[in-house]
Coordinates of C-alpha atoms and ligand atoms in Angstrom, one line a residue:
X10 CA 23.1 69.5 -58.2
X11 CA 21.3 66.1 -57.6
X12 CA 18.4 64.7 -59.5
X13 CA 17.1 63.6 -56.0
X14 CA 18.4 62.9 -52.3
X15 CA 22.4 62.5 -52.7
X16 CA 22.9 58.9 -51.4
X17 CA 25.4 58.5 -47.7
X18 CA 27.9 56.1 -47.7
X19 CA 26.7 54.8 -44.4
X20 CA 23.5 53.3 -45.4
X21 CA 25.3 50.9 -47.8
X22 CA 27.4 47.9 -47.1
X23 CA 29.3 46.7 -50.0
X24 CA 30.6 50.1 -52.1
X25 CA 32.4 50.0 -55.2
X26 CA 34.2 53.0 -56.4
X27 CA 34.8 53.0 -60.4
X28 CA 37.0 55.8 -61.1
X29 CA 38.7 57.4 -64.3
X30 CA 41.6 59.7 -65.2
X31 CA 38.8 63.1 -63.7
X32 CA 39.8 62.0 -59.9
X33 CA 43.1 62.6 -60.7
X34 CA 42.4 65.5 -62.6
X35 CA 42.4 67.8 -59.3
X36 CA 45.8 66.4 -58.4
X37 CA 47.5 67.6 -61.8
X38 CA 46.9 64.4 -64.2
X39 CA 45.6 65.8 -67.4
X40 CA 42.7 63.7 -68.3
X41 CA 42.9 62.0 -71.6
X42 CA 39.9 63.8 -73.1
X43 CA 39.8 67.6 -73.4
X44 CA 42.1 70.6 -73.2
X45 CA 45.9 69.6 -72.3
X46 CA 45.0 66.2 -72.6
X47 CA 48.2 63.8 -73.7
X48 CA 46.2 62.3 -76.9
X49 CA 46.4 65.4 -78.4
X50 CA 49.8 65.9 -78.4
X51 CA 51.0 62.5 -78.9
X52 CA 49.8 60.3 -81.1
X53 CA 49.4 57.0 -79.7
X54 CA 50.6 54.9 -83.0
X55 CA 53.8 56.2 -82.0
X56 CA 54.6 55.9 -78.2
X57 CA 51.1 53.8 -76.7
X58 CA 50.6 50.5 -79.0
X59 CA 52.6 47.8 -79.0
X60 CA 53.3 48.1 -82.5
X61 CA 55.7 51.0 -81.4
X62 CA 57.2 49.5 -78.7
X63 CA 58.5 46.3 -81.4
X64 CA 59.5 49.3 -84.0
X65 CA 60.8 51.6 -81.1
X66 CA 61.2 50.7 -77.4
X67 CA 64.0 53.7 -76.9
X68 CA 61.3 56.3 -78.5
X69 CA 58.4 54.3 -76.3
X70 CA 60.2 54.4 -72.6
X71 CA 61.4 58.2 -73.4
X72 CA 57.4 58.9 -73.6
X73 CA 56.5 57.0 -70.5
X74 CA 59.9 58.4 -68.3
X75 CA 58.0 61.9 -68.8
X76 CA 54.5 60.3 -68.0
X77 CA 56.6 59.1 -64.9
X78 CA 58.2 62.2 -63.8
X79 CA 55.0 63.9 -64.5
X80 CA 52.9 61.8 -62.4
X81 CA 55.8 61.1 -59.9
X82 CA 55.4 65.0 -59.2
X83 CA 51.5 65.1 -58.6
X84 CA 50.4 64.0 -55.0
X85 CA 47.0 61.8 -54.4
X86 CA 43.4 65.0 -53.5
X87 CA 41.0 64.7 -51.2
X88 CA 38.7 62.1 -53.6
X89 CA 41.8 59.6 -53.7
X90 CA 41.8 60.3 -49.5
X91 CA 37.8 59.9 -49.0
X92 CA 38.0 56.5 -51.1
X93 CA 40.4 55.4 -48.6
X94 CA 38.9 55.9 -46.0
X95 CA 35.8 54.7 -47.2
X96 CA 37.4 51.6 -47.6
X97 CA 39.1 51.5 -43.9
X98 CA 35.6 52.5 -42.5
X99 CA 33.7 49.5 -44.4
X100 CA 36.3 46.3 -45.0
X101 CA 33.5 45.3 -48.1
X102 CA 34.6 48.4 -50.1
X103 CA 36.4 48.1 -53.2
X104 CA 37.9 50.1 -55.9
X105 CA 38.0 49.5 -59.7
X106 CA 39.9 52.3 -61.6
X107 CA 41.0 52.8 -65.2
X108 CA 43.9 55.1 -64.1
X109 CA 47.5 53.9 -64.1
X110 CA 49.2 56.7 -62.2
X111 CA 49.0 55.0 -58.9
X112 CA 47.5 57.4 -56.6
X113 CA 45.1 55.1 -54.8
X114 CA 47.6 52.8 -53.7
X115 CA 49.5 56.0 -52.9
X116 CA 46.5 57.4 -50.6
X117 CA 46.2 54.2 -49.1
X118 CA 43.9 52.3 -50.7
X119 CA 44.0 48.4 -50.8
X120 CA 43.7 45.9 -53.6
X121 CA 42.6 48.1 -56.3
X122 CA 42.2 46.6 -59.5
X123 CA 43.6 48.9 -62.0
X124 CA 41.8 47.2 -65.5
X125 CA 44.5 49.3 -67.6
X126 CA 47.1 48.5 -65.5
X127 CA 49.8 50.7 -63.9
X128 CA 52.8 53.3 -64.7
X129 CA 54.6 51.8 -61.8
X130 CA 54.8 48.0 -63.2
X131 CA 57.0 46.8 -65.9
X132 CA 56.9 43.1 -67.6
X133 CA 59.1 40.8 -69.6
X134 CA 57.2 39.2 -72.3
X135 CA 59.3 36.8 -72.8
X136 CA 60.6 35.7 -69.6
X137 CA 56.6 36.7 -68.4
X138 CA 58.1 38.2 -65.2
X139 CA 55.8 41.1 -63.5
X140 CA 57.6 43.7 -61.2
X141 CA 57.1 47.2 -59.6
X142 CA 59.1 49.8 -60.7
X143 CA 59.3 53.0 -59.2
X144 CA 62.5 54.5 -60.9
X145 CA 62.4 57.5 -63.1
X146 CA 63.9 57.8 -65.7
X147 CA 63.4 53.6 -65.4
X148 CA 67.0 52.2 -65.4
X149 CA 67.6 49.5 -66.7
X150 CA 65.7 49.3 -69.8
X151 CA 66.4 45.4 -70.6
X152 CA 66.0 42.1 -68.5
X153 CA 68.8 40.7 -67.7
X154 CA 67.9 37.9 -70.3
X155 CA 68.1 40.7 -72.9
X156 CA 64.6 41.6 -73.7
X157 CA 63.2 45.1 -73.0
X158 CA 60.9 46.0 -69.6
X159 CA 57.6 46.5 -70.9
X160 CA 55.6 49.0 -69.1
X161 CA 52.5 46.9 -67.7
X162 CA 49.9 48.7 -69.0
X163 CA 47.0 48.0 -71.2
X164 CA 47.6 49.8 -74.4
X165 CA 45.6 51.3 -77.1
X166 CA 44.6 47.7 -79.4
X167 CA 45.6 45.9 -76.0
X168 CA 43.2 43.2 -74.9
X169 CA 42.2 43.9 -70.8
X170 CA 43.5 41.3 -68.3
X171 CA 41.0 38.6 -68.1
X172 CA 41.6 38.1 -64.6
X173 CA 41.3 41.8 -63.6
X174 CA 38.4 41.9 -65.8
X175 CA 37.0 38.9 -64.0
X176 CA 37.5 40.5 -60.8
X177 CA 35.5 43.8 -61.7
X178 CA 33.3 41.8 -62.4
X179 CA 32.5 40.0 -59.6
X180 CA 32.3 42.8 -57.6
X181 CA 29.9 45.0 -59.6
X182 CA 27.5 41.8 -59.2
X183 CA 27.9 42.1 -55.7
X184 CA 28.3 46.1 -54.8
X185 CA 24.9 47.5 -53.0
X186 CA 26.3 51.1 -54.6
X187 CA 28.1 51.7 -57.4
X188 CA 30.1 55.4 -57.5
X189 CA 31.4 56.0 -60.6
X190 CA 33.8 58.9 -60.4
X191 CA 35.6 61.1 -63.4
X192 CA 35.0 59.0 -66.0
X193 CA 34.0 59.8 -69.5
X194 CA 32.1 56.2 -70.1
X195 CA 33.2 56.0 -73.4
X196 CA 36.9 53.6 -72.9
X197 CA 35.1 50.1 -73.8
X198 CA 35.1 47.4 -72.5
X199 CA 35.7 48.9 -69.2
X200 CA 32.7 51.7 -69.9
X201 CA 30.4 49.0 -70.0
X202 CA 31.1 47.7 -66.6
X203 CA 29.1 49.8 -64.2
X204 CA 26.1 48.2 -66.6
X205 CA 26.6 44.9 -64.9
X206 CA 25.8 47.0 -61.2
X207 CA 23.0 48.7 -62.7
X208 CA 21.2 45.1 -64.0
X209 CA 21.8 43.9 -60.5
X210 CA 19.7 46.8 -58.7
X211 CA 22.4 48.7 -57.1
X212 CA 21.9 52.2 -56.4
X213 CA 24.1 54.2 -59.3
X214 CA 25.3 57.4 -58.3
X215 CA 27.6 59.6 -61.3
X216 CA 30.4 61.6 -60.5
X217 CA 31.6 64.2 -62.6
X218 CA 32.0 68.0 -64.0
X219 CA 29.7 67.6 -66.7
X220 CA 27.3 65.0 -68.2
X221 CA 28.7 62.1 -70.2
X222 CA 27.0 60.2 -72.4
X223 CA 26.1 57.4 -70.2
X224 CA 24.7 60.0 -67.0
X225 CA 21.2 59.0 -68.1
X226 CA 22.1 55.3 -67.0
X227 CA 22.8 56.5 -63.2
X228 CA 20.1 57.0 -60.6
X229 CA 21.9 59.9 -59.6
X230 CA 24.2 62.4 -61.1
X231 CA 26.6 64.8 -59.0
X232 CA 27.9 67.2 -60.4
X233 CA 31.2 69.0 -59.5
X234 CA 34.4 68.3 -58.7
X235 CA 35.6 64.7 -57.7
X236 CA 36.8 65.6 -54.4
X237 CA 33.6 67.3 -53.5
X238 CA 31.2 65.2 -54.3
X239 CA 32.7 62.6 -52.7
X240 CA 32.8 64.5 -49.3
X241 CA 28.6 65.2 -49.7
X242 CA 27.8 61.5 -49.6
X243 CA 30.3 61.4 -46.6
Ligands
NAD11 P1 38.4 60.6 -69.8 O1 39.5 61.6 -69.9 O2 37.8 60.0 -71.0 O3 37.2 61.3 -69.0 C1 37.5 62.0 -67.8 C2 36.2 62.5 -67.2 O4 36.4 63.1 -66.0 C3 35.4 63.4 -68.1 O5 34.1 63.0 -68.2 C4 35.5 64.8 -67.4 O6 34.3 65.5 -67.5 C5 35.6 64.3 -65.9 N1 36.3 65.2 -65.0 C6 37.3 66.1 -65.3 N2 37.8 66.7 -64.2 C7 37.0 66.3 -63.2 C8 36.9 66.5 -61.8 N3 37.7 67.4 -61.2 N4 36.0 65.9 -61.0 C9 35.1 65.0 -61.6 N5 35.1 64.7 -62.9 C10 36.0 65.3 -63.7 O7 38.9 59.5 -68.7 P2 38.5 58.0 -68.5 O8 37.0 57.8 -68.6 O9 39.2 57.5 -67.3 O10 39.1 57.2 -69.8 C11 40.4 57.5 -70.3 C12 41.4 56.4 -70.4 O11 42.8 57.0 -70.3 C13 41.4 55.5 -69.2 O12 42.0 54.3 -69.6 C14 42.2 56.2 -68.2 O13 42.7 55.4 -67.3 C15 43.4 56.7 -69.1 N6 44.0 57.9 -68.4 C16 44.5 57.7 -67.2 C17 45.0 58.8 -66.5 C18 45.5 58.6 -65.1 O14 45.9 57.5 -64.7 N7 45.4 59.6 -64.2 C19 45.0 60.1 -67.1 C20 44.5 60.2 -68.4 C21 44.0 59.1 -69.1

Protein backbone atom coordinates (compact mmCIF):
# COMPACT_ATOMS: atom_id res chain seq x y z
CA UNK A 1 0.00 0.00 0.00
CA UNK A 2 1.33 3.46 -1.08
CA UNK A 3 -0.07 6.89 -0.44
CA UNK A 4 0.78 7.65 -4.15
CA UNK A 5 3.26 6.36 -7.08
CA UNK A 6 6.02 4.14 -5.20
CA UNK A 7 9.20 6.05 -6.09
CA UNK A 8 12.19 3.78 -8.51
CA UNK A 9 15.50 3.84 -7.58
CA UNK A 10 16.62 4.76 -11.01
CA UNK A 11 15.23 8.17 -11.21
CA UNK A 12 17.35 9.29 -8.32
CA UNK A 13 21.09 9.93 -8.11
CA UNK A 14 22.29 10.23 -4.68
CA UNK A 15 20.16 7.52 -2.30
CA UNK A 16 20.58 7.15 1.21
CA UNK A 17 19.27 4.13 2.95
CA UNK A 18 18.52 4.71 6.87
CA UNK A 19 17.81 1.54 8.33
CA UNK A 20 16.91 0.01 11.93
CA UNK A 21 16.87 -3.27 13.76
CA UNK A 22 13.18 -4.24 11.18
CA UNK A 23 15.69 -5.05 8.16
CA UNK A 24 17.20 -7.47 10.14
CA UNK A 25 14.17 -8.61 11.52
CA UNK A 26 13.48 -11.09 8.46
CA UNK A 27 16.94 -12.50 8.90
CA UNK A 28 16.25 -13.64 12.63
CA UNK A 29 17.38 -10.39 14.69
CA UNK A 30 14.64 -9.70 17.20
CA UNK A 31 13.92 -6.04 16.98
CA UNK A 32 14.33 -4.19 20.07
CA UNK A 33 10.65 -3.15 20.36
CA UNK A 34 7.81 -5.72 20.43
CA UNK A 35 7.32 -9.39 21.12
CA UNK A 36 10.84 -11.40 21.71
CA UNK A 37 12.51 -8.30 21.73
CA UNK A 38 15.97 -8.42 24.01
CA UNK A 39 14.78 -5.24 26.31
CA UNK A 40 12.25 -7.22 27.65
CA UNK A 41 14.16 -9.79 28.94
CA UNK A 42 17.19 -8.05 29.96
CA UNK A 43 17.31 -5.09 31.61
CA UNK A 44 19.81 -2.86 30.18
CA UNK A 45 21.08 -1.31 33.73
CA UNK A 46 22.56 -4.55 34.07
CA UNK A 47 24.40 -5.84 30.83
CA UNK A 48 24.00 -2.40 28.17
CA UNK A 49 25.27 0.82 30.13
CA UNK A 50 28.48 1.46 30.95
CA UNK A 51 27.71 1.70 34.50
CA UNK A 52 27.58 -2.24 34.26
CA UNK A 53 30.38 -2.85 32.37
CA UNK A 54 32.68 -0.68 35.45
CA UNK A 55 30.50 -2.85 38.17
CA UNK A 56 30.62 -6.04 35.98
CA UNK A 57 32.58 -6.63 32.71
CA UNK A 58 32.44 -10.75 33.27
CA UNK A 59 28.34 -10.40 33.61
CA UNK A 60 28.55 -7.66 30.56
CA UNK A 61 30.67 -9.81 27.83
CA UNK A 62 28.59 -13.12 28.92
CA UNK A 63 25.39 -10.98 27.51
CA UNK A 64 27.06 -9.80 24.40
CA UNK A 65 28.94 -13.61 23.58
CA UNK A 66 25.09 -14.64 23.31
CA UNK A 67 24.19 -11.46 21.24
CA UNK A 68 27.23 -12.74 19.23
CA UNK A 69 26.51 -16.28 18.68
CA UNK A 70 22.92 -15.25 18.08
CA UNK A 71 23.63 -12.89 15.42
CA UNK A 72 26.75 -14.92 14.21
CA UNK A 73 23.99 -17.64 13.32
CA UNK A 74 21.53 -15.33 11.25
CA UNK A 75 22.61 -14.62 7.60
CA UNK A 76 22.03 -11.01 5.80
CA UNK A 77 17.78 -11.24 3.47
CA UNK A 78 17.01 -9.97 0.46
CA UNK A 79 16.62 -5.99 1.90
CA UNK A 80 20.45 -6.22 3.21
CA UNK A 81 21.14 -7.82 -0.68
CA UNK A 82 18.88 -5.00 -2.69
CA UNK A 83 20.85 -2.13 -0.59
CA UNK A 84 23.88 -3.58 -1.90
CA UNK A 85 23.32 -3.62 -4.96
CA UNK A 86 21.77 -0.47 -4.98
CA UNK A 87 24.90 0.81 -3.87
CA UNK A 88 27.07 -1.10 -6.68
CA UNK A 89 24.54 0.12 -9.35
CA UNK A 90 24.80 3.99 -8.21
CA UNK A 91 28.65 4.72 -6.62
CA UNK A 92 26.60 7.99 -4.75
CA UNK A 93 24.54 5.56 -2.62
CA UNK A 94 25.08 5.46 1.00
CA UNK A 95 23.89 3.66 3.94
CA UNK A 96 23.26 4.96 7.53
CA UNK A 97 22.09 2.21 9.94
CA UNK A 98 21.33 1.99 13.74
CA UNK A 99 21.98 -1.75 13.72
CA UNK A 100 25.13 -3.31 15.08
CA UNK A 101 24.84 -6.84 13.92
CA UNK A 102 26.81 -6.35 10.82
CA UNK A 103 24.83 -7.68 8.12
CA UNK A 104 25.40 -4.84 5.58
CA UNK A 105 28.97 -5.17 5.59
CA UNK A 106 28.21 -8.86 5.45
CA UNK A 107 25.95 -8.45 2.17
CA UNK A 108 28.42 -6.35 0.69
CA UNK A 109 27.74 -3.10 1.39
CA UNK A 110 30.52 -0.38 1.60
CA UNK A 111 31.29 2.35 4.20
CA UNK A 112 28.25 2.16 6.21
CA UNK A 113 28.16 4.27 9.07
CA UNK A 114 26.71 2.37 11.85
CA UNK A 115 25.70 5.57 14.38
CA UNK A 116 25.39 2.88 17.33
CA UNK A 117 28.30 1.22 16.44
CA UNK A 118 29.00 -2.54 15.86
CA UNK A 119 28.85 -6.11 17.73
CA UNK A 120 31.94 -6.98 15.75
CA UNK A 121 34.37 -4.05 17.17
CA UNK A 122 35.82 -3.92 20.55
CA UNK A 123 37.87 -0.82 22.15
CA UNK A 124 40.32 -0.17 24.96
CA UNK A 125 39.43 2.94 26.72
CA UNK A 126 42.31 3.44 28.07
CA UNK A 127 44.85 2.57 25.64
CA UNK A 128 41.90 4.15 22.95
CA UNK A 129 42.78 1.28 20.55
CA UNK A 130 39.71 0.27 18.04
CA UNK A 131 39.78 -3.30 16.53
CA UNK A 132 37.44 -5.91 14.81
CA UNK A 133 36.60 -8.82 16.45
CA UNK A 134 34.86 -11.56 15.12
CA UNK A 135 35.52 -14.30 17.82
CA UNK A 136 32.63 -15.85 19.75
CA UNK A 137 32.73 -16.34 22.73
CA UNK A 138 35.38 -13.12 22.41
CA UNK A 139 38.72 -14.43 23.78
CA UNK A 140 40.63 -12.68 25.28
CA UNK A 141 38.63 -10.41 27.44
CA UNK A 142 41.62 -7.93 28.53
CA UNK A 143 44.26 -5.88 26.48
CA UNK A 144 47.30 -6.84 26.84
CA UNK A 145 47.88 -3.65 28.94
CA UNK A 146 45.34 -5.13 31.42
CA UNK A 147 42.24 -3.24 30.76
CA UNK A 148 39.00 -5.02 29.50
CA UNK A 149 37.89 -5.00 25.52
CA UNK A 150 34.97 -2.91 25.44
CA UNK A 151 32.44 -3.85 22.94
CA UNK A 152 32.27 -0.65 20.50
CA UNK A 153 28.93 0.12 20.70
CA UNK A 154 26.90 2.99 21.63
CA UNK A 155 25.14 2.17 24.82
CA UNK A 156 21.97 3.06 26.46
CA UNK A 157 23.20 6.83 28.32
CA UNK A 158 26.11 6.67 25.65
CA UNK A 159 26.75 9.91 23.74
CA UNK A 160 26.73 9.04 19.53
CA UNK A 161 30.16 9.39 17.84
CA UNK A 162 30.44 12.94 16.71
CA UNK A 163 32.23 11.98 13.75
CA UNK A 164 29.68 9.28 12.62
CA UNK A 165 27.13 11.69 13.51
CA UNK A 166 28.81 14.22 11.41
CA UNK A 167 28.93 12.02 8.61
CA UNK A 168 25.12 11.17 8.58
CA UNK A 169 24.77 14.21 8.45
CA UNK A 170 26.31 15.36 5.61
CA UNK A 171 24.85 12.95 3.67
CA UNK A 172 21.15 13.49 4.46
CA UNK A 173 21.93 17.26 3.30
CA UNK A 174 22.94 15.88 0.20
CA UNK A 175 20.74 12.53 -0.59
CA UNK A 176 18.03 13.30 -3.52
CA UNK A 177 15.96 10.22 -1.69
CA UNK A 178 15.86 9.29 1.58
CA UNK A 179 14.63 5.41 2.42
CA UNK A 180 14.16 4.91 5.77
CA UNK A 181 13.74 1.12 6.35
CA UNK A 182 12.52 -0.86 9.81
CA UNK A 183 12.90 1.69 12.00
CA UNK A 184 10.62 2.64 14.90
CA UNK A 185 11.76 6.67 14.73
CA UNK A 186 11.65 6.95 18.26
CA UNK A 187 15.91 6.07 19.28
CA UNK A 188 16.96 9.96 19.44
CA UNK A 189 19.14 11.54 18.32
CA UNK A 190 19.47 9.34 15.49
CA UNK A 191 15.35 9.42 14.88
CA UNK A 192 15.71 12.88 14.18
CA UNK A 193 18.04 12.53 11.35
CA UNK A 194 15.97 11.75 8.38
CA UNK A 195 14.38 15.42 9.45
CA UNK A 196 17.51 17.01 8.10
CA UNK A 197 16.64 15.12 4.41
CA UNK A 198 13.16 16.10 4.71
CA UNK A 199 14.11 20.12 5.29
CA UNK A 200 16.37 19.73 2.28
CA UNK A 201 13.48 18.58 -0.20
CA UNK A 202 14.33 15.07 -0.81
CA UNK A 203 11.80 12.72 -1.66
CA UNK A 204 10.98 10.60 1.81
CA UNK A 205 9.89 7.30 1.26
CA UNK A 206 8.91 4.96 4.81
CA UNK A 207 9.57 1.52 5.11
CA UNK A 208 7.97 -0.63 7.51
CA UNK A 209 5.23 -3.23 8.77
CA UNK A 210 3.17 -0.74 10.43
CA UNK A 211 2.97 3.04 10.94
CA UNK A 212 5.37 4.64 13.48
CA UNK A 213 5.00 7.71 14.91
CA UNK A 214 6.99 9.74 12.61
CA UNK A 215 5.11 7.99 9.04
CA UNK A 216 3.22 11.26 8.75
CA UNK A 217 6.68 13.01 8.09
CA UNK A 218 7.45 10.77 4.90
CA UNK A 219 6.07 11.53 1.41
CA UNK A 220 5.48 8.01 1.13
CA UNK A 221 4.82 5.12 3.33
CA UNK A 222 5.33 1.35 2.18
CA UNK A 223 4.14 -0.89 3.97
CA UNK A 224 5.23 -4.59 4.35
CA UNK A 225 8.04 -6.37 4.83
CA UNK A 226 11.67 -4.82 4.40
CA UNK A 227 12.79 -7.07 1.79
CA UNK A 228 9.72 -6.47 -0.32
CA UNK A 229 9.35 -3.14 -0.37
CA UNK A 230 12.62 -2.66 -1.27
CA UNK A 231 12.39 -4.94 -4.43
CA UNK A 232 9.01 -2.61 -5.67
CA UNK A 233 11.09 0.54 -5.94
CA UNK A 234 13.68 -1.72 -7.83
P1 LIG B 1 12.91 -0.70 16.75
O1 LIG B 1 12.92 -2.09 17.29
O2 LIG B 1 12.60 0.41 17.67
O3 LIG B 1 11.88 -0.65 15.54
C1 LIG B 1 11.86 -1.63 14.55
C2 LIG B 1 10.86 -1.22 13.51
O4 LIG B 1 10.92 -2.16 12.45
C3 LIG B 1 9.42 -1.19 14.02
O5 LIG B 1 8.84 0.05 13.64
C4 LIG B 1 8.75 -2.37 13.32
O6 LIG B 1 7.39 -2.11 13.00
C5 LIG B 1 9.59 -2.49 12.05
N1 LIG B 1 9.66 -3.83 11.46
C6 LIG B 1 9.65 -5.03 12.09
N2 LIG B 1 9.79 -6.03 11.21
C7 LIG B 1 9.89 -5.46 9.99
C8 LIG B 1 10.05 -5.96 8.66
N3 LIG B 1 10.15 -7.29 8.41
N4 LIG B 1 10.10 -5.08 7.63
C9 LIG B 1 9.99 -3.73 7.87
N5 LIG B 1 9.84 -3.21 9.09
C10 LIG B 1 9.79 -4.05 10.14
O7 LIG B 1 14.31 -0.50 16.03
P2 LIG B 1 15.15 0.82 15.70
O8 LIG B 1 14.24 1.89 15.24
O9 LIG B 1 16.25 0.37 14.86
O10 LIG B 1 15.73 1.27 17.12
C11 LIG B 1 16.16 0.33 18.07
C12 LIG B 1 17.59 0.45 18.59
O11 LIG B 1 18.09 -0.85 19.00
C13 LIG B 1 18.54 0.88 17.52
O12 LIG B 1 19.65 1.43 18.12
C14 LIG B 1 18.92 -0.45 16.91
O13 LIG B 1 20.10 -0.43 16.21
C15 LIG B 1 19.09 -1.34 18.11
N6 LIG B 1 18.85 -2.74 17.70
C16 LIG B 1 19.62 -3.27 16.71
C17 LIG B 1 19.39 -4.55 16.23
C18 LIG B 1 20.27 -5.07 15.13
O14 LIG B 1 21.42 -4.67 15.03
N7 LIG B 1 19.75 -5.94 14.27
C19 LIG B 1 18.34 -5.30 16.76
C20 LIG B 1 17.56 -4.74 17.80
C21 LIG B 1 17.82 -3.44 18.26
Amino acid sequence: MTTNATPRFGDFHRILFFTGAGLSAESGIPTYRGKGGVWTEYDYEDYACQRAFARDPEKVWDFHDKRRAAVARCEPNDGHRIIADVQRERADTAVVTQNIDGLHARSGARDVVELHGSLWRVRCDRERVVRDDVTVPMTPRQCSCGAYWRPDIVWFEDALDPRNLERAQELLLACDLLVSVGTSGVVYPAAELPRIAMRSGATTVEINVEDTPVSALYQHRLRGKASEMLAAMR
